[in-house]
Coordinates of C-alpha atoms and ligand atoms in Angstrom, one line a residue:
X651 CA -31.2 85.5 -87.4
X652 CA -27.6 85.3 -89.1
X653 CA -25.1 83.6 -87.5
X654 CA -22.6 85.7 -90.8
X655 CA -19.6 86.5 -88.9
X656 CA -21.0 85.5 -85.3
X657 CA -18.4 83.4 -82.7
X658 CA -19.5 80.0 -82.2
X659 CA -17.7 78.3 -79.1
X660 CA -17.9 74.9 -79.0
X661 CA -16.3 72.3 -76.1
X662 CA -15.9 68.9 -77.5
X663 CA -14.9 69.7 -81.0
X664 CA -12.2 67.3 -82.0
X665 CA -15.1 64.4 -82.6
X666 CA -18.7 63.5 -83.1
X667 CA -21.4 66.6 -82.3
X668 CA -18.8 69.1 -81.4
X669 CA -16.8 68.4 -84.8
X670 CA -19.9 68.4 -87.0
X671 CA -21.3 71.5 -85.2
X672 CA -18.2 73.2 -85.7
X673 CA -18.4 72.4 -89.9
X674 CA -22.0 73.2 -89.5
X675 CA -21.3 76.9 -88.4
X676 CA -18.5 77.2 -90.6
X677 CA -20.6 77.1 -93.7
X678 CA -23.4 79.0 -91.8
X679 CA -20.7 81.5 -92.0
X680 CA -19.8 81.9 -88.7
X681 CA -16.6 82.2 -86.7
X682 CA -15.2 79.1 -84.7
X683 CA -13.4 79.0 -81.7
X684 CA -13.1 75.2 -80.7
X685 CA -11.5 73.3 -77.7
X686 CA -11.1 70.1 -76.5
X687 CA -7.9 67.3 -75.0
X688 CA -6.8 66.1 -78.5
X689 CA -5.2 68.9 -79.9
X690 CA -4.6 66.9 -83.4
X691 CA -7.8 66.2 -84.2
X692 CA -9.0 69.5 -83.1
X693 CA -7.2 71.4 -85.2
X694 CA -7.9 69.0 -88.3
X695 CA -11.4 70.4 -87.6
X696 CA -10.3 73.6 -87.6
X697 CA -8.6 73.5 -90.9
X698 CA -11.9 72.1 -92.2
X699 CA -13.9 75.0 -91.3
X700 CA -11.0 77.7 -92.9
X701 CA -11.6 75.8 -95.9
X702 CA -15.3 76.5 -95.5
X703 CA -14.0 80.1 -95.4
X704 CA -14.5 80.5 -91.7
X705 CA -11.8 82.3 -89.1
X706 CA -11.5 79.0 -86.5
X707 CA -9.3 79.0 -84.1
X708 CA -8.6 75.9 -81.8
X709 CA -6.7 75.3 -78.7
X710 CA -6.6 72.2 -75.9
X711 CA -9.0 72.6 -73.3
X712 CA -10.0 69.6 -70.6
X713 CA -13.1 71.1 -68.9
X714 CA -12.0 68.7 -66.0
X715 CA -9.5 71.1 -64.9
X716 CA -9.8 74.5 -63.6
X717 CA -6.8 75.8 -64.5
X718 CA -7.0 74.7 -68.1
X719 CA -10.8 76.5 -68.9
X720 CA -8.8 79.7 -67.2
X721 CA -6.0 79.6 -70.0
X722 CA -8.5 78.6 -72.1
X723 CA -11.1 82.1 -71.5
X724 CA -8.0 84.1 -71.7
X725 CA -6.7 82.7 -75.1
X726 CA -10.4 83.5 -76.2
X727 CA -10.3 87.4 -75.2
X728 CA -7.3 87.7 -77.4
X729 CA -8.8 86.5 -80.4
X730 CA -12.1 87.9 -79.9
X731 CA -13.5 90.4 -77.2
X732 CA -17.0 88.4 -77.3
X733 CA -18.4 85.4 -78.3
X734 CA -22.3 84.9 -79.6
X735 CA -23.2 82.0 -79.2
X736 CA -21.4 79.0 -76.4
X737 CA -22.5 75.4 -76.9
X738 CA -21.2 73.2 -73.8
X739 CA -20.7 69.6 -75.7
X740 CA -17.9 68.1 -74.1
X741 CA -18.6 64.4 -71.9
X742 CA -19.7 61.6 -72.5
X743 CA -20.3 58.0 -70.8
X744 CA -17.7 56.2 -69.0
X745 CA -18.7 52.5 -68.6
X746 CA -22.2 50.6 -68.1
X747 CA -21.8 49.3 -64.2
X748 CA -24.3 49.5 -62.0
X749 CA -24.2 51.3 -58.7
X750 CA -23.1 48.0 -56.9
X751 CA -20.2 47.7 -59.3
X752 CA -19.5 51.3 -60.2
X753 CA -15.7 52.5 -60.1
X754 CA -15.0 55.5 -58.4
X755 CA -12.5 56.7 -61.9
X756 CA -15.6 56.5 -63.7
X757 CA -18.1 59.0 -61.9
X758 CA -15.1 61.0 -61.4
X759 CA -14.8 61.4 -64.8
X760 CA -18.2 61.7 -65.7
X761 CA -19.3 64.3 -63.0
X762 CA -15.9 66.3 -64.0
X763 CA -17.1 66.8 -68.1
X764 CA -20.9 66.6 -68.2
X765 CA -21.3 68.7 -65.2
X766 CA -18.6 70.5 -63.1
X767 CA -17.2 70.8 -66.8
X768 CA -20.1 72.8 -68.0
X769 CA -20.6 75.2 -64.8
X770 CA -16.6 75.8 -65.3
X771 CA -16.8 76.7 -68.7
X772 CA -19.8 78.9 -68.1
X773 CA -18.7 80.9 -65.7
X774 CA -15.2 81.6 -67.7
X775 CA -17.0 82.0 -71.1
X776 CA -20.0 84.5 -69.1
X777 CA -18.2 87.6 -69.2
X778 CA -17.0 86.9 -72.5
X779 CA -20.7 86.4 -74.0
X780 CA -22.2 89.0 -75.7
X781 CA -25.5 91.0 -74.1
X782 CA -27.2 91.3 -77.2
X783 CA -30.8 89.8 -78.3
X784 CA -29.4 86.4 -79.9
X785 CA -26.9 85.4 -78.3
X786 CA -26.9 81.8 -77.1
X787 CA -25.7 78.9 -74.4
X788 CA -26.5 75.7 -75.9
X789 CA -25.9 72.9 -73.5
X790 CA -26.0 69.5 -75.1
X791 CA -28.2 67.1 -72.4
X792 CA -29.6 64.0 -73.5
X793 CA -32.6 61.7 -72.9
X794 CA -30.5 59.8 -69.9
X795 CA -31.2 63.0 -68.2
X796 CA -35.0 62.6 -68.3
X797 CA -35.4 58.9 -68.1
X798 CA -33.0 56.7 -66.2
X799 CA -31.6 53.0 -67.3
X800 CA -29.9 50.4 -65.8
X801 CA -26.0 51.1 -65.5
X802 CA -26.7 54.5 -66.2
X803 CA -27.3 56.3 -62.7
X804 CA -24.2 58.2 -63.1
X805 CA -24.6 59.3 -66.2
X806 CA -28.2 59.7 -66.4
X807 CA -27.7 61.6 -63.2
X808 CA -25.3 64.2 -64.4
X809 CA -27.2 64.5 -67.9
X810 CA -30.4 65.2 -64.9
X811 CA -27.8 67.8 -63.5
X812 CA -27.5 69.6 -66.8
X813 CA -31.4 70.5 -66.8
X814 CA -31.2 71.9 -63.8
X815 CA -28.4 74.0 -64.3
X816 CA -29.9 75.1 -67.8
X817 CA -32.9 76.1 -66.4
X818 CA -31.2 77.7 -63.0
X819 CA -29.1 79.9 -65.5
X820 CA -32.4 80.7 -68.0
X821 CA -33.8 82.6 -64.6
X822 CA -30.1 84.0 -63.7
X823 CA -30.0 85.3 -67.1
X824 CA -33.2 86.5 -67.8
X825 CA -33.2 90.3 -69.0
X826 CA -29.8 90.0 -70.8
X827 CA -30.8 89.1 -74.1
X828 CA -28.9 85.8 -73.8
X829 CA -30.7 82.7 -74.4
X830 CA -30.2 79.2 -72.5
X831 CA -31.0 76.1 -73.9
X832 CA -30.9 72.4 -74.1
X833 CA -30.3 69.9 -76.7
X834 CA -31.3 66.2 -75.1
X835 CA -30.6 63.8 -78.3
X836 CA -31.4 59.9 -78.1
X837 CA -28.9 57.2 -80.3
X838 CA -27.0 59.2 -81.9
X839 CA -23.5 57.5 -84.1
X840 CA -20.6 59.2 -82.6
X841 CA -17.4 57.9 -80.6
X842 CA -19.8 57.9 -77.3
X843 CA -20.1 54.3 -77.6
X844 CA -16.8 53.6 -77.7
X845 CA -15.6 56.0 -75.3
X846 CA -18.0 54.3 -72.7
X847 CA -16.8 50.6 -73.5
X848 CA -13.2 51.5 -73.3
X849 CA -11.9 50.9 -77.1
X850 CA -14.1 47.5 -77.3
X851 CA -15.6 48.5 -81.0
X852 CA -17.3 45.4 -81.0
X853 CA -19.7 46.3 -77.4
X854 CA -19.7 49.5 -79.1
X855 CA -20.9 48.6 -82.3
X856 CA -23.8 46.2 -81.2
X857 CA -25.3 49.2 -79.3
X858 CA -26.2 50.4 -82.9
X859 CA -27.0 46.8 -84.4
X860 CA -30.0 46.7 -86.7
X861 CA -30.9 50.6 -85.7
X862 CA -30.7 53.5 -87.8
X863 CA -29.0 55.9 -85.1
X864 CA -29.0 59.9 -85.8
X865 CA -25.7 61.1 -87.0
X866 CA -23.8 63.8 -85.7
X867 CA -24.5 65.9 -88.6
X868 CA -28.1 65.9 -87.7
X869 CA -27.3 67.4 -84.2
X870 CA -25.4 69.5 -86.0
X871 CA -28.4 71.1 -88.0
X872 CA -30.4 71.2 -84.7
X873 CA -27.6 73.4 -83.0
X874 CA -27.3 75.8 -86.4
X875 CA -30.9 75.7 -86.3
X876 CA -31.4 77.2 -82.7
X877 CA -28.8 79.5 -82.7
X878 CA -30.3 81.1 -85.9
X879 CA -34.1 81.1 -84.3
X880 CA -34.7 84.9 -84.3
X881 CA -33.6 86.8 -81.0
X882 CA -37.5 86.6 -79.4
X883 CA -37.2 82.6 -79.4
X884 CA -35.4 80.5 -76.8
X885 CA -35.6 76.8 -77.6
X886 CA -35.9 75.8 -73.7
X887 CA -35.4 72.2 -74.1
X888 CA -35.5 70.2 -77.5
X889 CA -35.3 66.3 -77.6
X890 CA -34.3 64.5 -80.8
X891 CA -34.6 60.8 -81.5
X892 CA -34.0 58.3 -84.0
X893 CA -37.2 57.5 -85.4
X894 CA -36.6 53.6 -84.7
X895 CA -36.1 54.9 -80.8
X896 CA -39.7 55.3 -79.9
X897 CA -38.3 55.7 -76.1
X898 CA -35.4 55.1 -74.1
X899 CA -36.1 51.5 -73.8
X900 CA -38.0 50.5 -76.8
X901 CA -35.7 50.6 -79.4
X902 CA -36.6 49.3 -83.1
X903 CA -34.0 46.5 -84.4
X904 CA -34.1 45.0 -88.0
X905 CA -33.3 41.2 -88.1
X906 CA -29.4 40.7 -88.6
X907 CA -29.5 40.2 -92.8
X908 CA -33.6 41.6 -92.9
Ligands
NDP1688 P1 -17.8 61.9 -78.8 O1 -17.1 60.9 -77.9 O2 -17.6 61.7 -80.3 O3 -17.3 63.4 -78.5 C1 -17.1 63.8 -77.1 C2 -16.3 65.1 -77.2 O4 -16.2 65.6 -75.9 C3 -14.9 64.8 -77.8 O5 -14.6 65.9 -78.6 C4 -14.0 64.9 -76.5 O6 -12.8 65.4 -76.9 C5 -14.8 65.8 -75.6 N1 -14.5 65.7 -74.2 C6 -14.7 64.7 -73.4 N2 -14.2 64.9 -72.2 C7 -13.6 66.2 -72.3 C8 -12.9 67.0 -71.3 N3 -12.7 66.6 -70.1 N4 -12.5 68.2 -71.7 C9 -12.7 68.6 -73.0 N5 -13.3 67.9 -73.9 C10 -13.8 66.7 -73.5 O7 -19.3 61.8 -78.4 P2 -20.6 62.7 -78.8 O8 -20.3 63.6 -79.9 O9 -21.7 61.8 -79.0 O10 -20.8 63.5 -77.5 C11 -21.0 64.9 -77.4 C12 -22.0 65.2 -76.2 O11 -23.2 64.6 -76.6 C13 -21.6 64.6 -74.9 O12 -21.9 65.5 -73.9 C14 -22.5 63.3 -74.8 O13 -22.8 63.0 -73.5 C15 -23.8 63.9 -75.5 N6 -24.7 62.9 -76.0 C16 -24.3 61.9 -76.9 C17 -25.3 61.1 -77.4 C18 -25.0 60.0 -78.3 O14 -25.7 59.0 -78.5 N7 -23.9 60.0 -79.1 C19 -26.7 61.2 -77.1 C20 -27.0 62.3 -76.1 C21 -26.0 63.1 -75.7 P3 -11.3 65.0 -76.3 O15 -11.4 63.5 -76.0 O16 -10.4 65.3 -77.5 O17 -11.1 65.9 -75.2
8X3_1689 C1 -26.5 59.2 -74.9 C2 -27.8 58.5 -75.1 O1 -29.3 56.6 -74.2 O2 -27.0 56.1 -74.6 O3 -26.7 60.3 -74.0 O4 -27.7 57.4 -72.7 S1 -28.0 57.1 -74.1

């Protein structure tokens, strides 16, 4: 189906998935609205997809806070009185510790995007969404949340969280036309890495070392891809991987200078 003229809302759009997604659309032809903490680079995105010929609109949003999704969903009905198609991409990792060493900052902040963040947004954007065949809620999982690792718990734990709450919502939304899926992507070359190290670019870097990672802008294909399926077809649950990631933990590395 045509996503011409159809309003894409995307969390997480000032970097990585969420600003590729948000160029993606824009060429698709689609309308943006975009949110996310650093305002800046958000709007920077924006101005990319006007150039594209799109209407985008962007405004700060931390899905952390109540308050701030509120003023955010109300910002939203005065640009637009509904919005086709909601892709829930803000979070990420914060740190590698295990649960012996975990810090309390850490799960807080991870539990506050990936998962309170995307019930929050939800529920504002719900009302908002349109109850036609096609529209869409895309939230963006990954494979932490079907296969655990080592320093992950937390993370892998709220990425676990976001199945269940796309496949509690699929059954709470059946019969509305709207369609609730997941996107569960493997290595993918973003600032994830560096947001979970903390600014060390070297850590960050080595996680990628001798791997050919996916890049945003092919999650970005996968979420125009989806969205455009035709109204009868829900993607349930789609997992993308670099080919050299056969698994979670077996991942292909070239010899340093092969
Ligand atoms: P990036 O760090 O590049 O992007 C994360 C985005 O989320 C940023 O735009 C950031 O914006 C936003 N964000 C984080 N916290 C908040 C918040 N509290 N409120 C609003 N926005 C927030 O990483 P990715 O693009 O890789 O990450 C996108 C999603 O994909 C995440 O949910 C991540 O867990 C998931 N994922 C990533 C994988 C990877 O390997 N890269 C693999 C599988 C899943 P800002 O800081 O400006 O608020
Ligand atoms: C990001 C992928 O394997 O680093 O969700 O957790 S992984």
């Amino acid at each position: 189906m045509t996503l011409k003229s159809q309003w894409i809302l995307i969390t997480g759009a000032s970097s990585g998935f969420g600003a590729a997604a948000a160029v993606a659309f824009a060429r698709s032809g689609a309308n943006l609205i975009l949110g996310a903490r650093r305002i800046d680079r958000l709007e920077k995105v924006a101005q990319s997809c006007r150039d594209l010929g799109a209407s985008a609109h962007s405004h700060s949003l931390d899905v952390a806070s109540s308050q701030s999704v509120i003023t955010f969903a109300s910002w939203i009905s005065k640009i637009t009185p509904r919005v086709h198609v909601l892709i829930n991409n803000a979070g990420g990792a914060h740190g590698l510790d295990t649960v012996a060493t975990g810090k309390d900052s850490d799960w807080e902040a991870m539990v506050q995007s990936n998962f309170l963040g995307l019930l929050r947004v939800t529920r504002a954007i719900l009302p908002l969404l349109s109850h036609h065949s096609g529209s869409s809620i895309v939230n963006i999982g990954s494979i932490a949340g079907h296969t655990a690792y080592e320093g992950g718990a937390v993370y892998c734990g709220v990425k676990s969280a976001e199945r269940s709450v796309t496949q509690a919502l699929r059954l709470e939304l059946s019969g509305t036309g709207i369609r609730v899926c997941s996107l569960d992507p493997g290595m993918a070359l973003s600032e994830f890495s560096s947001v979970r190290f903390k600014g060390d670019e070297i850590r960050a870097s080595a996680v990628y070392q001798g791997v050919e990672p996916l890049t945003s802008e092919d999650i970005a294909e996968t979420l125009v891809w989806m969205a455009s399926r035709p109204a009868h077809v829900n993607i349930d649950e789609l997992v993308i991987k670099p080919t050299d990631q056969a698994a979670i933990h077996k991942v292909y590395r070239r010899p340093v200078g092969g």
